[in-house]
Amino acid sequence: MFRRCYKLLTGSGCGGGCSSNTINTLNNINIGVASPVVATPKKTKNLIGISKEDLTKQLTELGDFQSYRIDQIWSWIYNKGQKNIDNFSNLSNVQKSLLKEYYHIDYGTLDSDQLSKDGTRKILVGFSGDQVETVFIPEARRGTLCVSSQVGCTFGCKFCFTGTQRLVRNLNVSEILGQFMMARSLMNDFGHTTEKRLISNVVFMGMGEPLMNYRAASAALRIMTDPNGLSLSKSRITVSTSGVVPLIERLGKEFPGIGLAISLHASNNKTRSEIVPINQQWPIEELIKTCIEFSKLNTNKITIDKPEKIKEFASIIANAGLKVTIRQSRGQDILAACGQLKTESVKVKKTLPPQLATISE
């Protein structure tokens, strides 16, 4: 082929039949900039968020991965915080090569990291062009991470800044867990015993309504509470809801011992329906009844009190010589307090897909 090209370019071998235009065209060919043939890279899956059952099935089909290998892989990811598969030292080179061929580990992108004067830390995490905020609240004996479950929010509660953004989309499992992994990585909090962890508690109180994204939220909870996963006690996790009644009892049955917080905000249906629109669908009477059923599945008691009653009760306990704590609003100077979270992510379409317009189970 090279010899034939040379003859054409030099004019030899034309038999006198080549026109000057043909020769000029051939002489203008720039061989050096010919586009190389590039293979399309294989799309890999994020190991963060894949359930142990699904990962076991997938890896068994790929090669020689015994069940205990899955526990080892989970330990590298969730306990040690290792993002480089090459450093999974108890796996063979063949196993590591297979993992790298089909999987990757990604927490999302760190887009912003703000520190409040009271020590509260607000982290802006990017996922596929969208952003969510997660907040770390340090206290004397515990550190609580507030995670988001949606980009924006399903409900437009009048007092909530997130509600003004409206719903962009649900987060998937890897994105919910990615917030936790990102925060733990930033704080060098991997590999510690429970007693020495900076992040000891998790609350689903960030952007979005977690029960309207139940499938992803519950899958994230399973990995959070798995001894080989993030190994958090259910008693250290609280899910906050505006009152998605059908899924409150389901949450209690699937995760006995988990905490539940209700965004009540009003004691009568008229006022609550005005500021919390979901109350029009599930009024206070239904919500309270469901909470009572939830409490039967757990050892936690239900408390619904006004601020002055809370202070009065706290004074009684303190005067009896016992320790009492009233939760304070934190991180207000960096807009990290409850109801202040919002990002610049917007909907791509004006109308919501059907699966986002209803409860995501």
CSV table of C-alpha atoms in Angstrom, one decimal:
chain,number,residue,atom,x,y,z
A,1,MET,CA,0.0,0.0,0.0
A,2,PHE,CA,2.8,2.4,0.9
A,3,ARG,CA,4.5,1.7,-2.5
A,4,ARG,CA,1.2,2.4,-4.4
A,5,CYS,CA,0.8,5.7,-2.5
A,6,TYR,CA,4.3,6.7,-3.3
A,7,LYS,CA,3.7,6.2,-7.0
A,8,LEU,CA,0.5,8.2,-7.0
A,9,LEU,CA,2.1,11.1,-5.1
A,10,THR,CA,5.2,11.2,-7.4
A,11,GLY,CA,3.2,10.8,-10.5
A,12,SER,CA,4.9,7.5,-11.5
A,13,GLY,CA,2.6,4.7,-12.4
A,14,CYS,CA,-0.1,7.0,-13.8
A,15,GLY,CA,0.5,6.0,-17.3
A,16,GLY,CA,0.2,9.6,-18.3
A,17,GLY,CA,-3.5,9.6,-17.4
A,18,CYS,CA,-3.3,11.7,-14.2
A,19,SER,CA,-4.4,15.3,-14.5
A,20,SER,CA,-2.6,18.1,-12.7
A,21,ASN,CA,-5.6,18.6,-10.5
A,22,THR,CA,-5.4,15.0,-9.3
A,23,ILE,CA,-1.7,15.4,-8.5
A,24,ASN,CA,-2.3,18.6,-6.6
A,25,THR,CA,-5.1,17.0,-4.6
A,26,LEU,CA,-2.9,14.1,-3.7
A,27,ASN,CA,0.0,16.4,-2.8
A,28,ASN,CA,-2.3,18.3,-0.4
A,29,ILE,CA,-3.1,15.3,1.7
A,30,ASN,CA,-1.8,15.7,5.3
A,31,ILE,CA,-1.0,12.2,6.4
A,32,GLY,CA,0.3,13.4,9.8
A,33,VAL,CA,-3.1,14.6,11.0
A,34,ALA,CA,-5.1,11.5,10.1
A,35,SER,CA,-7.5,10.7,12.9
A,36,PRO,CA,-6.6,7.5,14.8
A,37,VAL,CA,-9.2,4.9,15.5
A,38,VAL,CA,-10.0,5.1,19.2
A,39,ALA,CA,-11.9,2.4,21.0
A,40,THR,CA,-14.9,3.7,23.1
A,41,PRO,CA,-14.0,3.1,26.7
A,42,LYS,CA,-16.2,0.6,28.6
A,43,LYS,CA,-18.6,2.3,31.0
A,44,THR,CA,-17.9,1.1,34.5
A,45,LYS,CA,-20.2,0.9,37.5
A,46,ASN,CA,-19.7,2.8,40.8
A,47,LEU,CA,-19.0,0.3,43.6
A,48,ILE,CA,-20.4,2.8,46.1
A,49,GLY,CA,-24.1,1.8,46.6
A,50,ILE,CA,-24.2,-1.6,45.1
A,51,SER,CA,-25.9,-4.0,47.5
A,52,LYS,CA,-23.9,-6.9,48.8
A,53,GLU,CA,-26.3,-9.3,47.2
A,54,ASP,CA,-26.1,-7.7,43.8
A,55,LEU,CA,-22.3,-7.4,44.0
A,56,THR,CA,-22.0,-11.0,45.0
A,57,LYS,CA,-24.0,-12.1,41.9
A,58,GLN,CA,-22.1,-9.8,39.6
A,59,LEU,CA,-18.7,-10.8,40.7
A,60,THR,CA,-19.5,-14.5,40.8
A,61,GLU,CA,-20.5,-14.2,37.1
A,62,LEU,CA,-17.2,-12.4,36.3
A,63,GLY,CA,-14.8,-14.8,38.0
A,64,ASP,CA,-13.5,-16.5,41.1
A,65,PHE,CA,-14.9,-14.3,43.8
A,66,GLN,CA,-15.9,-16.2,46.9
A,67,SER,CA,-18.5,-14.7,49.3
A,68,TYR,CA,-15.8,-13.7,51.8
A,69,ARG,CA,-14.1,-11.6,49.0
A,70,ILE,CA,-17.2,-9.4,48.9
A,71,ASP,CA,-16.8,-8.6,52.6
A,72,GLN,CA,-13.1,-7.8,52.0
A,73,ILE,CA,-14.1,-5.5,49.1
A,74,TRP,CA,-16.7,-3.8,51.3
A,75,SER,CA,-14.2,-3.3,54.1
A,76,TRP,CA,-11.8,-1.6,51.7
A,77,ILE,CA,-14.5,0.7,50.4
A,78,TYR,CA,-16.5,1.5,53.5
A,79,ASN,CA,-14.2,0.9,56.5
A,80,LYS,CA,-10.8,1.9,55.1
A,81,GLY,CA,-12.1,4.4,52.6
A,82,GLN,CA,-9.7,3.1,49.9
A,83,LYS,CA,-10.6,4.5,46.4
A,84,ASN,CA,-7.7,2.8,44.5
A,85,ILE,CA,-8.6,-0.8,43.6
A,86,ASP,CA,-4.9,-1.5,43.1
A,87,ASN,CA,-4.5,-1.1,46.9
A,88,PHE,CA,-6.9,-3.9,47.7
A,89,SER,CA,-4.0,-5.9,48.9
A,90,ASN,CA,-5.8,-9.1,49.9
A,91,LEU,CA,-7.2,-9.6,46.4
A,92,SER,CA,-5.2,-11.3,43.6
A,93,ASN,CA,-4.0,-9.3,40.6
A,94,VAL,CA,-6.5,-11.1,38.4
A,95,GLN,CA,-9.4,-10.1,40.8
A,96,LYS,CA,-8.2,-6.5,40.9
A,97,SER,CA,-7.9,-6.3,37.1
A,98,LEU,CA,-11.5,-7.6,36.8
A,99,LEU,CA,-12.7,-5.0,39.3
A,100,LYS,CA,-11.0,-2.2,37.5
A,101,GLU,CA,-12.3,-3.4,34.1
A,102,TYR,CA,-16.0,-3.2,35.3
A,103,TYR,CA,-16.1,-0.9,38.3
A,104,HIS,CA,-14.8,2.4,39.8
A,105,ILE,CA,-15.2,4.2,43.1
A,106,ASP,CA,-16.5,7.7,43.1
A,107,TYR,CA,-17.8,9.9,46.0
A,108,GLY,CA,-18.8,12.8,43.7
A,109,THR,CA,-16.9,16.1,43.4
A,110,LEU,CA,-16.0,18.5,46.2
A,111,ASP,CA,-17.4,21.8,44.9
A,112,SER,CA,-17.3,23.9,48.1
A,113,ASP,CA,-16.3,23.4,51.8
A,114,GLN,CA,-17.4,26.1,54.3
A,115,LEU,CA,-16.7,26.3,58.0
A,116,SER,CA,-19.1,28.2,60.4
A,117,LYS,CA,-17.9,30.1,63.4
A,118,ASP,CA,-19.6,27.5,65.6
A,119,GLY,CA,-17.7,24.7,64.0
A,120,THR,CA,-20.5,23.5,61.6
A,121,ARG,CA,-19.2,22.5,58.2
A,122,LYS,CA,-21.2,22.7,55.0
A,123,ILE,CA,-20.0,20.7,52.0
A,124,LEU,CA,-21.2,21.2,48.5
A,125,VAL,CA,-21.0,17.9,46.5
A,126,GLY,CA,-21.4,17.6,42.8
A,127,PHE,CA,-23.1,14.6,41.0
A,128,SER,CA,-23.4,14.5,37.2
A,129,GLY,CA,-23.8,18.2,36.8
A,130,ASP,CA,-26.1,18.6,39.9
A,131,GLN,CA,-25.2,19.7,43.4
A,132,VAL,CA,-26.4,18.9,46.9
A,133,GLU,CA,-25.3,20.2,50.3
A,134,THR,CA,-24.4,18.0,53.3
A,135,VAL,CA,-23.7,19.5,56.8
A,136,PHE,CA,-21.5,18.2,59.6
A,137,ILE,CA,-22.5,19.3,63.1
A,138,PRO,CA,-19.8,18.7,65.8
A,139,GLU,CA,-20.7,18.3,69.4
A,140,ALA,CA,-18.9,17.3,72.6
A,141,ARG,CA,-19.7,13.6,72.5
A,142,ARG,CA,-20.8,13.1,68.9
A,143,GLY,CA,-20.6,14.4,65.4
A,144,THR,CA,-23.7,14.4,63.2
A,145,LEU,CA,-23.8,14.4,59.4
A,146,CYS,CA,-26.9,15.8,57.8
A,147,VAL,CA,-27.3,14.2,54.3
A,148,SER,CA,-29.5,15.1,51.4
A,149,SER,CA,-31.8,12.7,49.5
A,150,GLN,CA,-33.0,14.8,46.6
A,151,VAL,CA,-31.7,17.6,44.4
A,152,GLY,CA,-34.2,20.2,45.5
A,153,CYS,CA,-37.4,19.0,47.1
A,154,THR,CA,-40.7,17.3,46.2
A,155,PHE,CA,-42.7,19.6,48.6
A,156,GLY,CA,-42.8,23.4,48.6
A,157,CYS,CA,-43.0,24.1,52.3
A,158,LYS,CA,-43.4,27.9,52.8
A,159,PHE,CA,-40.6,28.3,55.4
A,160,CYS,CA,-38.0,26.1,53.7
A,161,PHE,CA,-35.3,27.5,51.4
A,162,THR,CA,-34.8,24.1,49.7
A,163,GLY,CA,-38.5,24.1,48.7
A,164,THR,CA,-38.0,27.3,46.6
A,165,GLN,CA,-35.7,25.3,44.4
A,166,ARG,CA,-38.3,22.7,43.6
A,167,LEU,CA,-37.4,19.1,42.7
A,168,VAL,CA,-34.7,18.5,40.1
A,169,ARG,CA,-34.3,14.8,40.6
A,170,ASN,CA,-34.0,12.0,43.2
A,171,LEU,CA,-30.5,11.1,44.3
A,172,ASN,CA,-29.4,7.5,43.7
A,173,VAL,CA,-27.9,5.2,46.4
A,174,SER,CA,-24.3,6.0,45.5
A,175,GLU,CA,-25.0,9.8,45.7
A,176,ILE,CA,-26.6,9.6,49.1
A,177,LEU,CA,-23.7,7.4,50.4
A,178,GLY,CA,-21.2,9.6,48.5
A,179,GLN,CA,-22.0,12.5,50.7
A,180,PHE,CA,-21.1,10.4,53.8
A,181,MET,CA,-18.0,9.1,52.2
A,182,MET,CA,-16.9,12.5,51.0
A,183,ALA,CA,-17.3,14.0,54.5
A,184,ARG,CA,-15.5,11.1,56.2
A,185,SER,CA,-12.6,11.3,53.7
A,186,LEU,CA,-12.2,15.1,54.3
A,187,MET,CA,-12.0,14.5,58.0
A,188,ASN,CA,-9.7,11.5,57.8
A,189,ASP,CA,-12.4,9.6,59.6
A,190,PHE,CA,-11.9,6.2,58.0
A,191,GLY,CA,-10.4,3.2,59.8
A,192,HIS,CA,-11.4,4.3,63.3
A,193,THR,CA,-13.3,2.4,65.9
A,194,THR,CA,-16.8,3.5,66.7
A,195,GLU,CA,-15.7,5.4,69.8
A,196,LYS,CA,-13.1,7.4,67.9
A,197,ARG,CA,-15.1,8.4,64.8
A,198,LEU,CA,-15.8,12.1,64.2
A,199,ILE,CA,-19.0,11.2,62.3
A,200,SER,CA,-20.9,9.1,64.7
A,201,ASN,CA,-24.5,10.0,63.8
A,202,VAL,CA,-26.4,10.5,60.5
A,203,VAL,CA,-29.7,12.4,60.0
A,204,PHE,CA,-31.6,12.5,56.7
A,205,MET,CA,-32.5,16.1,57.2
A,206,GLY,CA,-30.7,17.8,54.2
A,207,MET,CA,-32.2,18.7,50.9
A,208,GLY,CA,-35.3,16.7,49.9
A,209,GLU,CA,-37.9,14.4,51.4
A,210,PRO,CA,-36.2,11.0,52.0
A,211,LEU,CA,-39.5,9.1,52.1
A,212,MET,CA,-40.3,10.4,48.6
A,213,ASN,CA,-37.1,8.7,47.5
A,214,TYR,CA,-37.6,5.6,49.5
A,215,ARG,CA,-36.0,3.1,47.2
A,216,ALA,CA,-32.6,4.9,47.3
A,217,ALA,CA,-32.8,6.1,50.9
A,218,SER,CA,-33.6,2.6,52.2
A,219,ALA,CA,-30.9,1.0,50.1
A,220,ALA,CA,-28.4,3.6,51.6
A,221,LEU,CA,-29.7,2.8,55.1
A,222,ARG,CA,-29.0,-0.9,54.6
A,223,ILE,CA,-25.3,-0.2,53.7
A,224,MET,CA,-25.0,2.3,56.5
A,225,THR,CA,-26.2,-0.2,59.1
A,226,ASP,CA,-24.4,-3.3,57.7
A,227,PRO,CA,-21.5,-4.4,60.0
A,228,ASN,CA,-19.3,-4.8,56.9
A,229,GLY,CA,-20.6,-1.5,55.4
A,230,LEU,CA,-20.5,1.8,57.3
A,231,SER,CA,-21.3,-0.1,60.5
A,232,LEU,CA,-23.6,2.6,62.1
A,233,SER,CA,-26.0,1.6,64.8
A,234,LYS,CA,-29.7,2.2,63.8
A,235,SER,CA,-30.1,4.2,67.0
A,236,ARG,CA,-27.6,6.7,65.6
A,237,ILE,CA,-29.6,7.3,62.4
A,238,THR,CA,-32.6,9.6,62.2
A,239,VAL,CA,-34.9,10.0,59.1
A,240,SER,CA,-36.8,13.2,59.0
A,241,THR,CA,-40.1,13.5,57.0
A,242,SER,CA,-42.8,16.1,56.4
A,243,GLY,CA,-45.3,13.3,56.9
A,244,VAL,CA,-45.4,10.8,54.1
A,245,VAL,CA,-47.8,8.6,56.0
A,246,PRO,CA,-47.7,5.4,53.9
A,247,LEU,CA,-44.0,4.9,54.2
A,248,ILE,CA,-43.5,5.8,57.9
A,249,GLU,CA,-44.7,2.5,59.1
A,250,ARG,CA,-42.8,0.7,56.4
A,251,LEU,CA,-39.6,2.4,57.6
A,252,GLY,CA,-40.3,1.2,61.1
A,253,LYS,CA,-40.8,-2.4,60.0
A,254,GLU,CA,-37.8,-2.5,57.8
A,255,PHE,CA,-35.4,-0.7,60.1
A,256,PRO,CA,-36.5,-1.3,63.7
A,257,GLY,CA,-34.7,1.0,66.1
A,258,ILE,CA,-34.1,3.8,63.7
A,259,GLY,CA,-35.0,7.3,64.7
A,260,LEU,CA,-37.9,9.3,63.2
A,261,ALA,CA,-38.3,13.1,63.2
A,262,ILE,CA,-41.5,14.8,62.0
A,263,SER,CA,-41.5,18.3,60.5
A,264,LEU,CA,-44.8,19.3,62.2
A,265,HIS,CA,-44.6,23.1,62.4
A,266,ALA,CA,-48.2,23.6,63.3
A,267,SER,CA,-50.7,21.9,65.7
A,268,ASN,CA,-53.8,22.3,63.5
A,269,ASN,CA,-54.7,21.3,60.0
A,270,LYS,CA,-55.6,24.8,58.7
A,271,THR,CA,-52.2,26.3,59.5
A,272,ARG,CA,-50.2,23.2,58.7
A,273,SER,CA,-51.9,22.8,55.3
A,274,GLU,CA,-50.9,26.4,54.5
A,275,ILE,CA,-47.2,26.0,55.3
A,276,VAL,CA,-46.7,22.3,54.7
A,277,PRO,CA,-48.7,21.4,51.6
A,278,ILE,CA,-48.4,17.6,52.1
A,279,ASN,CA,-50.8,18.0,55.1
A,280,GLN,CA,-53.7,18.4,52.6
A,281,GLN,CA,-53.1,14.8,51.6
A,282,TRP,CA,-52.2,13.3,55.0
A,283,PRO,CA,-53.6,15.5,57.8
A,284,ILE,CA,-52.3,15.7,61.3
A,285,GLU,CA,-54.7,13.0,62.7
A,286,GLU,CA,-53.4,10.4,60.2
A,287,LEU,CA,-49.8,11.5,60.8
A,288,ILE,CA,-50.1,11.2,64.6
A,289,LYS,CA,-51.8,7.8,64.3
A,290,THR,CA,-49.1,6.5,62.1
A,291,CYS,CA,-46.4,7.8,64.5
A,292,ILE,CA,-48.0,5.9,67.3
A,293,GLU,CA,-47.9,2.7,65.2
A,294,PHE,CA,-44.3,3.5,64.4
A,295,SER,CA,-43.4,3.8,68.1
A,296,LYS,CA,-44.8,0.3,68.7
A,297,LEU,CA,-42.2,-1.0,66.4
A,298,ASN,CA,-39.4,0.8,68.2
A,299,THR,CA,-38.5,1.6,71.8
A,300,ASN,CA,-38.4,5.4,71.1
A,301,LYS,CA,-41.1,7.6,72.5
A,302,ILE,CA,-43.0,10.3,70.6
A,303,THR,CA,-42.6,13.9,71.9
A,304,ILE,CA,-44.4,16.9,70.4
A,305,ASP,CA,-44.0,20.1,72.4
A,306,LYS,CA,-43.9,23.8,72.0
A,307,PRO,CA,-40.6,25.7,72.7
A,308,GLU,CA,-41.7,27.1,76.0
A,309,LYS,CA,-42.8,23.6,77.2
A,310,ILE,CA,-39.5,22.2,76.1
A,311,LYS,CA,-37.6,24.8,78.2
A,312,GLU,CA,-39.9,24.3,81.1
A,313,PHE,CA,-39.4,20.5,81.0
A,314,ALA,CA,-35.6,21.0,80.6
A,315,SER,CA,-35.6,23.2,83.7
A,316,ILE,CA,-37.4,20.5,85.8
A,317,ILE,CA,-34.8,17.9,84.8
A,318,ALA,CA,-31.8,20.3,85.4
A,319,ASN,CA,-33.2,21.3,88.8
A,320,ALA,CA,-33.3,17.6,89.7
A,321,GLY,CA,-29.6,17.4,89.1
A,322,LEU,CA,-29.7,15.6,85.8
A,323,LYS,CA,-28.1,16.5,82.5
A,324,VAL,CA,-30.4,17.8,79.8
A,325,THR,CA,-29.8,19.1,76.3
A,326,ILE,CA,-32.0,21.2,74.0
A,327,ARG,CA,-31.0,21.0,70.3
A,328,GLN,CA,-29.8,24.3,69.0
A,329,SER,CA,-29.8,25.6,65.4
A,330,ARG,CA,-26.3,25.5,64.0
A,331,GLY,CA,-24.4,27.0,61.1
A,332,GLN,CA,-26.8,29.9,60.4
A,333,ASP,CA,-23.9,32.2,59.3
A,334,ILE,CA,-23.1,29.9,56.3
A,335,LEU,CA,-26.8,29.0,55.6
A,336,ALA,CA,-26.3,25.5,56.9
A,337,ALA,CA,-29.1,25.4,59.4
A,338,CYS,CA,-32.3,23.4,58.9
A,339,GLY,CA,-34.4,24.8,56.1
A,340,GLN,CA,-31.5,26.9,54.7
A,341,LEU,CA,-30.0,24.4,52.2
A,342,LYS,CA,-30.3,25.1,48.5
A,343,THR,CA,-28.1,24.7,45.3
A,344,GLU,CA,-28.1,26.2,41.9
A,345,SER,CA,-29.2,23.0,40.2
A,346,VAL,CA,-32.3,23.4,38.0
A,347,LYS,CA,-34.7,21.0,36.3
A,348,VAL,CA,-33.7,20.1,32.7
A,349,LYS,CA,-37.4,19.7,31.8
A,350,LYS,CA,-40.3,21.8,33.0
A,351,THR,CA,-42.5,18.8,33.7
A,352,LEU,CA,-41.5,16.1,36.1
A,353,PRO,CA,-41.1,12.5,34.9
A,354,PRO,CA,-43.9,10.4,36.2
A,355,GLN,CA,-41.6,8.4,38.5
A,356,LEU,CA,-40.6,11.6,40.4
A,357,ALA,CA,-44.2,12.9,40.6
A,358,THR,CA,-45.1,10.0,42.9
A,359,ILE,CA,-43.5,8.2,45.8
A,360,SER,CA,-40.3,6.5,44.6
A,361,GLU,CA,-40.5,3.0,46.1
